[in-house]
Short mmCIF file of C-alpha atoms in Angstrom, two decimals:
data_model
loop_
_atom_site.label_atom_id
_atom_site.label_comp_id
_atom_site.label_asym_id
_atom_site.label_seq_id
_atom_site.Cartn_x
_atom_site.Cartn_y
_atom_site.Cartn_z
CA MET Z 1 166.43 214.10 23.70
CA LYS Z 2 168.60 216.61 25.60
CA THR Z 3 170.18 215.72 28.90
CA LEU Z 4 169.60 217.83 31.97
CA GLU Z 5 173.14 219.15 31.77
CA GLU Z 6 172.63 220.27 28.15
CA ILE Z 7 169.44 222.09 29.09
CA GLU Z 8 171.16 223.81 31.99
CA ASN Z 9 173.90 225.03 29.63
CA LEU Z 10 171.44 226.72 27.27
CA SER Z 11 171.18 230.51 27.40
CA LEU Z 12 167.92 232.30 28.16
CA GLU Z 13 167.44 233.33 24.51
CA GLU Z 14 167.93 229.75 23.35
CA LEU Z 15 165.40 228.51 25.88
CA GLU Z 16 162.85 231.10 24.71
CA GLN Z 17 163.47 230.14 21.08
CA LYS Z 18 162.93 226.44 21.84
CA ALA Z 19 159.72 227.25 23.74
CA ALA Z 20 158.40 229.31 20.80
CA GLU Z 21 159.19 226.48 18.36
CA ASN Z 22 157.26 223.94 20.44
CA ALA Z 23 154.32 226.24 21.41
CA ALA Z 24 151.08 224.34 22.04
CA PRO Z 25 148.23 225.43 19.78
CA VAL Z 26 145.44 227.42 21.50
CA PRO Z 27 142.18 225.50 21.23
CA ASP Z 28 139.48 227.08 19.07
CA GLY Z 29 137.04 229.31 20.96
CA LEU Z 30 139.04 229.29 24.23
CA GLU Z 31 138.99 233.06 24.48
CA ARG Z 32 135.21 233.14 23.92
CA ARG Z 33 134.64 230.43 26.53
CA LEU Z 34 136.84 232.25 29.05
CA ARG Z 35 134.94 235.49 28.49
CA GLN Z 36 131.63 233.66 28.97
CA ALA Z 37 132.84 232.01 32.19
CA LEU Z 38 134.03 235.35 33.59
CA ALA Z 39 130.72 237.05 32.66
CA ALA Z 40 128.74 234.24 34.30
CA ARG Z 41 130.82 234.56 37.45
CA GLU Z 42 130.24 238.30 37.58
CA LEU Z 43 126.48 237.75 37.21
CA ALA Z 44 126.46 235.18 40.02
CA GLU Z 45 128.40 237.55 42.31
CA ALA Z 46 125.93 240.34 41.58
CA ALA Z 47 122.96 238.09 42.37
CA LYS Z 48 124.37 237.05 45.78
CA PRO Z 49 122.71 238.88 48.72
CA HIS Z 50 125.32 241.23 50.13
CA PRO Z 51 124.83 242.58 53.67
CA ALA Z 52 123.95 246.22 53.27
CA ARG Z 53 126.61 248.54 54.60
CA TRP Z 54 124.12 250.55 56.59
CA ILE Z 55 122.98 247.60 58.76
CA PRO Z 56 125.91 247.65 61.24
CA TYR Z 57 125.63 251.42 61.57
CA ALA Z 58 121.86 251.24 62.06
CA SER Z 59 122.33 248.54 64.72
CA LEU Z 60 124.87 250.68 66.52
CA ALA Z 61 122.50 253.64 66.40
CA ALA Z 62 119.65 251.47 67.78
CA VAL Z 63 121.83 250.24 70.65
CA ALA Z 64 122.93 253.79 71.46
CA ALA Z 65 119.33 255.03 71.34
CA ALA Z 66 118.15 252.23 73.65
CA ALA Z 67 120.93 252.98 76.14
CA ALA Z 68 120.15 256.71 76.03
CA ALA Z 69 116.45 256.03 76.54
CA LEU Z 70 117.23 253.91 79.60
CA VAL Z 71 119.27 256.69 81.13
CA MET Z 72 117.29 259.74 80.10
CA LEU Z 73 113.64 258.72 80.15
CA PRO Z 74 112.01 259.23 83.53
CA GLN Z 75 111.64 255.82 85.14
CA ARG Z 76 108.15 255.06 86.34
CA GLY Z 77 108.35 254.67 90.06
CA PRO Z 78 106.03 253.09 92.56
CA LYS Z 79 103.09 255.05 93.93
CA ASP Z 80 103.44 256.85 97.23
CA THR Z 81 101.87 254.89 100.08
CA PHE Z 82 100.70 258.08 101.81
CA ASP Z 83 99.12 261.27 100.51
CA ASP Z 84 99.51 263.09 103.80
CA PRO Z 85 103.07 264.19 104.73
CA LEU Z 86 102.29 263.82 108.43
CA LEU Z 87 101.30 260.18 107.96
CA ALA Z 88 104.42 259.65 105.85
CA TYR Z 89 106.49 261.27 108.58
CA ALA Z 90 104.93 258.97 111.18
CA GLU Z 91 105.83 255.98 109.03
CA VAL Z 92 109.41 257.20 108.62
CA GLU Z 93 109.67 257.59 112.39
CA LYS Z 94 108.29 254.07 112.79
CA ALA Z 95 110.89 252.78 110.33
CA PHE Z 96 113.65 254.42 112.36
CA GLN Z 97 112.21 252.87 115.51
CA THR Z 98 112.24 249.42 113.83
CA ILE Z 99 115.86 249.92 112.76
CA SER Z 100 116.79 251.05 116.28
CA ASP Z 101 114.98 248.11 117.89
CA LYS Z 102 116.90 245.69 115.69
CA MET Z 103 120.11 247.55 116.49
CA ALA Z 104 119.30 247.34 120.20
CA VAL Z 105 119.25 243.53 119.89
CA GLY Z 106 122.84 243.70 118.67
CA MET Z 107 123.80 246.15 121.42
CA ASP Z 108 122.29 243.85 124.09
CA ILE Z 109 124.39 240.98 122.78
CA VAL Z 110 127.48 243.20 122.96
CA ARG Z 111 126.60 244.25 126.56
CA ASP Z 112 126.13 240.59 127.59
CA ALA Z 113 129.44 239.72 125.98
CA GLU Z 114 131.16 242.58 127.83
CA GLU Z 115 129.76 241.38 131.15
CA THR Z 116 130.89 237.83 130.47
CA ALA Z 117 134.30 239.03 129.36
CA GLY Z 118 134.62 241.15 132.54
CA MET Z 119 133.84 238.27 134.92
CA PRO Z 120 137.33 236.69 134.98
CA TYR Z 121 138.86 240.15 135.52
CA ASN Z 122 136.52 240.89 138.46
CA THR Z 123 137.13 237.48 140.00
CA PHE Z 124 140.87 237.99 139.66
CA ASN Z 125 140.62 241.40 141.37
CA LYS Z 126 138.58 239.93 144.26
CA ILE Z 127 141.13 237.17 144.80
CA GLN Z 128 143.97 239.71 144.88
CA LYS Z 129 142.20 241.78 147.56
CA MET M 1 128.11 241.15 63.53
CA LYS M 2 130.23 239.97 66.46
CA ARG M 3 130.59 243.56 67.58
CA ILE M 4 126.82 244.04 67.55
CA VAL M 5 126.31 240.92 69.67
CA ILE M 6 128.88 242.20 72.19
CA LEU M 7 127.14 245.58 72.29
CA PHE M 8 123.75 243.95 72.93
CA ALA M 9 125.29 241.84 75.70
CA ALA M 10 126.74 244.99 77.25
CA LEU M 11 123.35 246.68 77.00
CA LEU M 12 121.67 243.72 78.70
CA LEU M 13 124.25 243.83 81.49
CA THR M 14 123.58 247.54 81.90
CA CYS M 15 119.84 246.84 82.10
CA SER M 16 120.37 244.20 84.77
CA ALA M 17 122.52 246.64 86.71
CA PHE M 18 119.70 249.16 86.56
CA ALA M 19 117.27 246.49 87.74
CA GLN M 20 119.03 245.93 91.06
CA ASN M 21 118.08 248.73 93.42
CA GLY M 22 115.68 249.42 96.24
CA LYS M 23 113.00 250.59 93.87
CA SER M 24 113.10 247.52 91.65
CA ILE M 25 113.02 245.18 94.65
CA TYR M 26 110.08 247.13 96.04
CA GLN M 27 108.25 246.98 92.72
CA LYS M 28 108.90 243.26 92.41
CA TYR M 29 107.53 242.24 95.79
CA SER M 30 105.20 244.99 97.01
CA ASP M 31 102.08 243.49 95.41
CA ALA M 32 102.71 239.93 96.60
CA GLU M 33 100.43 238.25 99.12
CA ASN M 34 101.25 238.62 102.82
CA VAL M 35 103.67 241.43 102.08
CA SER M 36 103.21 244.83 103.67
CA ALA M 37 104.90 247.59 101.72
CA VAL M 38 105.58 251.25 102.32
CA TYR M 39 107.09 253.68 99.84
CA VAL M 40 107.82 257.33 100.54
CA SER M 41 108.88 259.23 97.43
CA PRO M 42 111.38 262.10 97.11
CA ALA M 43 108.43 264.46 96.50
CA MET M 44 106.81 263.35 99.76
CA PHE M 45 110.11 263.84 101.61
CA ARG M 46 110.23 267.38 100.23
CA MET M 47 106.72 267.93 101.61
CA ILE M 48 107.75 266.47 104.97
CA GLY M 49 110.69 268.87 104.95
CA ARG M 50 108.24 271.78 104.69
CA ILE M 51 106.41 270.77 107.88
CA PRO M 52 107.32 273.64 110.22
CA ASP M 53 107.98 271.65 113.38
CA LEU M 54 109.41 268.24 112.66
CA GLU M 55 110.33 267.43 116.27
CA VAL M 56 107.09 265.61 116.77
CA GLY M 57 106.63 263.40 119.82
CA ASP M 58 109.94 262.50 121.43
CA ASP M 59 111.90 265.57 122.59
CA ASN M 60 115.16 263.63 122.98
CA VAL M 61 115.37 262.54 119.38
CA ASN M 62 115.46 265.09 116.59
CA LEU M 63 114.73 263.40 113.30
CA SER M 64 114.62 266.54 111.20
CA PRO M 65 118.21 266.78 109.84
CA VAL M 66 118.11 263.18 108.74
CA ILE M 67 114.55 263.25 107.41
CA ARG M 68 115.21 266.40 105.38
CA ALA M 69 118.16 264.64 103.76
CA LEU M 70 116.17 261.56 102.70
CA THR M 71 115.01 261.08 99.13
CA GLY M 72 113.38 257.67 99.28
CA LEU M 73 112.18 255.03 101.71
CA TYR M 74 111.24 251.48 100.76
CA ILE M 75 109.92 249.04 103.33
CA LEU M 76 108.93 245.46 102.62
CA ASN M 77 107.80 243.08 105.31
CA SER M 78 107.10 239.64 103.95
CA GLU M 79 105.42 236.80 105.78
CA ASN M 80 105.08 234.83 102.58
CA PRO M 81 107.36 231.76 102.72
CA ALA M 82 107.07 231.36 98.94
CA ILE M 83 108.93 234.61 98.25
CA ASN M 84 111.02 235.12 101.40
CA ASP M 85 114.10 233.37 100.01
CA ASN M 86 113.91 235.27 96.72
CA LEU M 87 113.44 238.60 98.47
CA ARG M 88 116.43 237.91 100.67
CA ALA M 89 118.55 236.80 97.70
CA ASP M 90 117.58 239.87 95.64
CA ALA M 91 118.34 242.18 98.55
CA GLU M 92 121.73 240.56 99.10
CA ARG M 93 122.52 240.86 95.37
CA PHE M 94 121.56 244.54 95.49
CA ILE M 95 123.77 245.08 98.55
CA LYS M 96 126.72 243.43 96.82
CA SER M 97 126.26 245.30 93.54
CA GLY M 98 125.72 248.63 95.34
CA LYS M 99 129.03 248.34 97.21
CA TYR M 100 127.35 248.59 100.58
CA GLU M 101 129.46 248.10 103.70
CA LEU M 102 128.30 246.04 106.62
CA LEU M 103 127.49 248.35 109.53
CA MET M 104 126.21 245.73 111.96
CA GLU M 105 125.19 242.11 112.11
CA ALA M 106 123.29 240.50 114.97
CA LYS M 107 122.05 236.93 115.29
CA ASP M 108 119.64 236.15 118.07
CA SER M 109 117.08 233.37 118.55
CA GLY M 110 117.02 232.41 114.89
CA GLU M 111 116.80 236.01 113.69
CA THR M 112 119.59 237.53 111.62
CA VAL M 113 119.76 241.29 111.27
CA ARG M 114 122.23 243.00 108.98
CA MET M 115 122.59 246.71 108.40
CA TYR M 116 124.57 248.19 105.55
CA THR M 117 125.52 251.69 104.50
CA VAL M 118 127.08 253.21 101.42
CA GLY M 119 128.77 256.61 101.33
CA ASN M 120 131.79 258.18 102.98
CA ASP M 121 132.90 259.30 106.45
CA ARG M 122 130.61 262.31 106.43
CA LEU M 123 127.61 261.27 104.35
CA ILE M 124 125.46 258.17 104.09
CA GLU M 125 124.04 257.85 100.58
CA GLY M 126 122.14 254.67 101.25
CA PHE M 127 121.12 252.50 104.16
CA VAL M 128 119.76 248.97 104.00
CA MET M 129 118.47 246.78 106.77
CA LEU M 130 117.75 243.15 106.08
CA ALA M 131 116.20 241.16 108.91
CA ALA M 132 115.35 237.51 108.43
CA GLU M 133 113.76 235.09 110.83
CA PRO M 134 111.88 231.86 110.13
CA GLY M 135 108.80 232.83 108.12
CA GLU M 136 109.52 236.56 107.96
CA VAL M 137 111.85 238.85 106.05
CA THR M 138 112.05 242.62 106.50
CA PHE M 139 113.79 244.86 103.99
CA ILE M 140 114.23 248.58 104.68
CA CYS M 141 116.06 250.79 102.22
CA LEU M 142 116.76 254.49 102.72
CA ASP M 143 118.16 256.75 100.00
CA GLY M 144 119.48 260.26 100.48
CA GLN M 145 122.43 262.32 101.58
CA MET M 146 122.25 261.82 105.32
CA PRO M 147 124.93 263.23 107.65
CA ARG M 148 126.57 260.08 109.04
CA LYS M 149 127.15 261.48 112.52
CA GLU M 150 123.54 262.55 112.99
CA PHE M 151 122.17 259.36 111.47
CA GLU M 152 124.20 257.10 113.76
CA GLU M 153 123.47 259.24 116.82
CA LEU M 154 119.78 259.12 116.02
CA LEU M 155 119.76 255.33 115.79
CA ALA M 156 121.85 254.95 118.93
CA ARG M 157 119.63 257.30 120.95
CA LYS M 158 116.46 255.64 119.75
CA ALA M 159 117.95 252.23 120.55
CA ALA M 160 118.80 253.41 124.07
CA ASP M 161 115.21 254.60 124.69
#
């Protein structure tokens, strides 16, 4: 039995020679069994369902087509309420009147606020006179 | 696969963005009970524009420059309490997503009126009025390229009448 120091002092050639002298025998049929195992693994890999390469591209194309259709196809709109342009015009005028009426409510509030805000000023002026 | 999911999500977001406009709100609520609805299409506005004398009725107010610039009008007046809240919420979402600016807000006797516009100093590209009072919601949406000065003058003059 060699000590660790003796082993460390051996040259590379001597180490290789020792390893060749004590080589472990290869079991019978190992090579055949290895080949069989590798072949079986290859078969199993081939049988596995691989995602087809075209699927991501086809999905991308579908998404792009859907987006393009949304933008380019004429969107079905609601049906006109009036067939007669004069009636439509009257309705537009009525809509403007409604908007103005609602706006007038806001303007009245502003006018009231202005009057209230002016009261102290007027009172002050009267007192000064 | 992850990329495809992200793309579909983006597509769905795009669809939802498309869904929020005056037209979609009109289509959603115009057939509901107790809702009166008016739609004037761009084609009808073109026909109105061909009427020779647009200054019908009131001599003080000339609607023609504004009317000729309109491309769509949607009016919904709902007295259906079951949908009023949803209509109001959808309209507010549309206003937010459309980058509308508040033009005026008035609150009086339980009624809240808000008016919004989108566009620039010279042109109004969209106008929305949302008026809500207990039991009633009114939504008016105008699309077009309206000269801001004339539009605001028109409303002010009509309001003064």
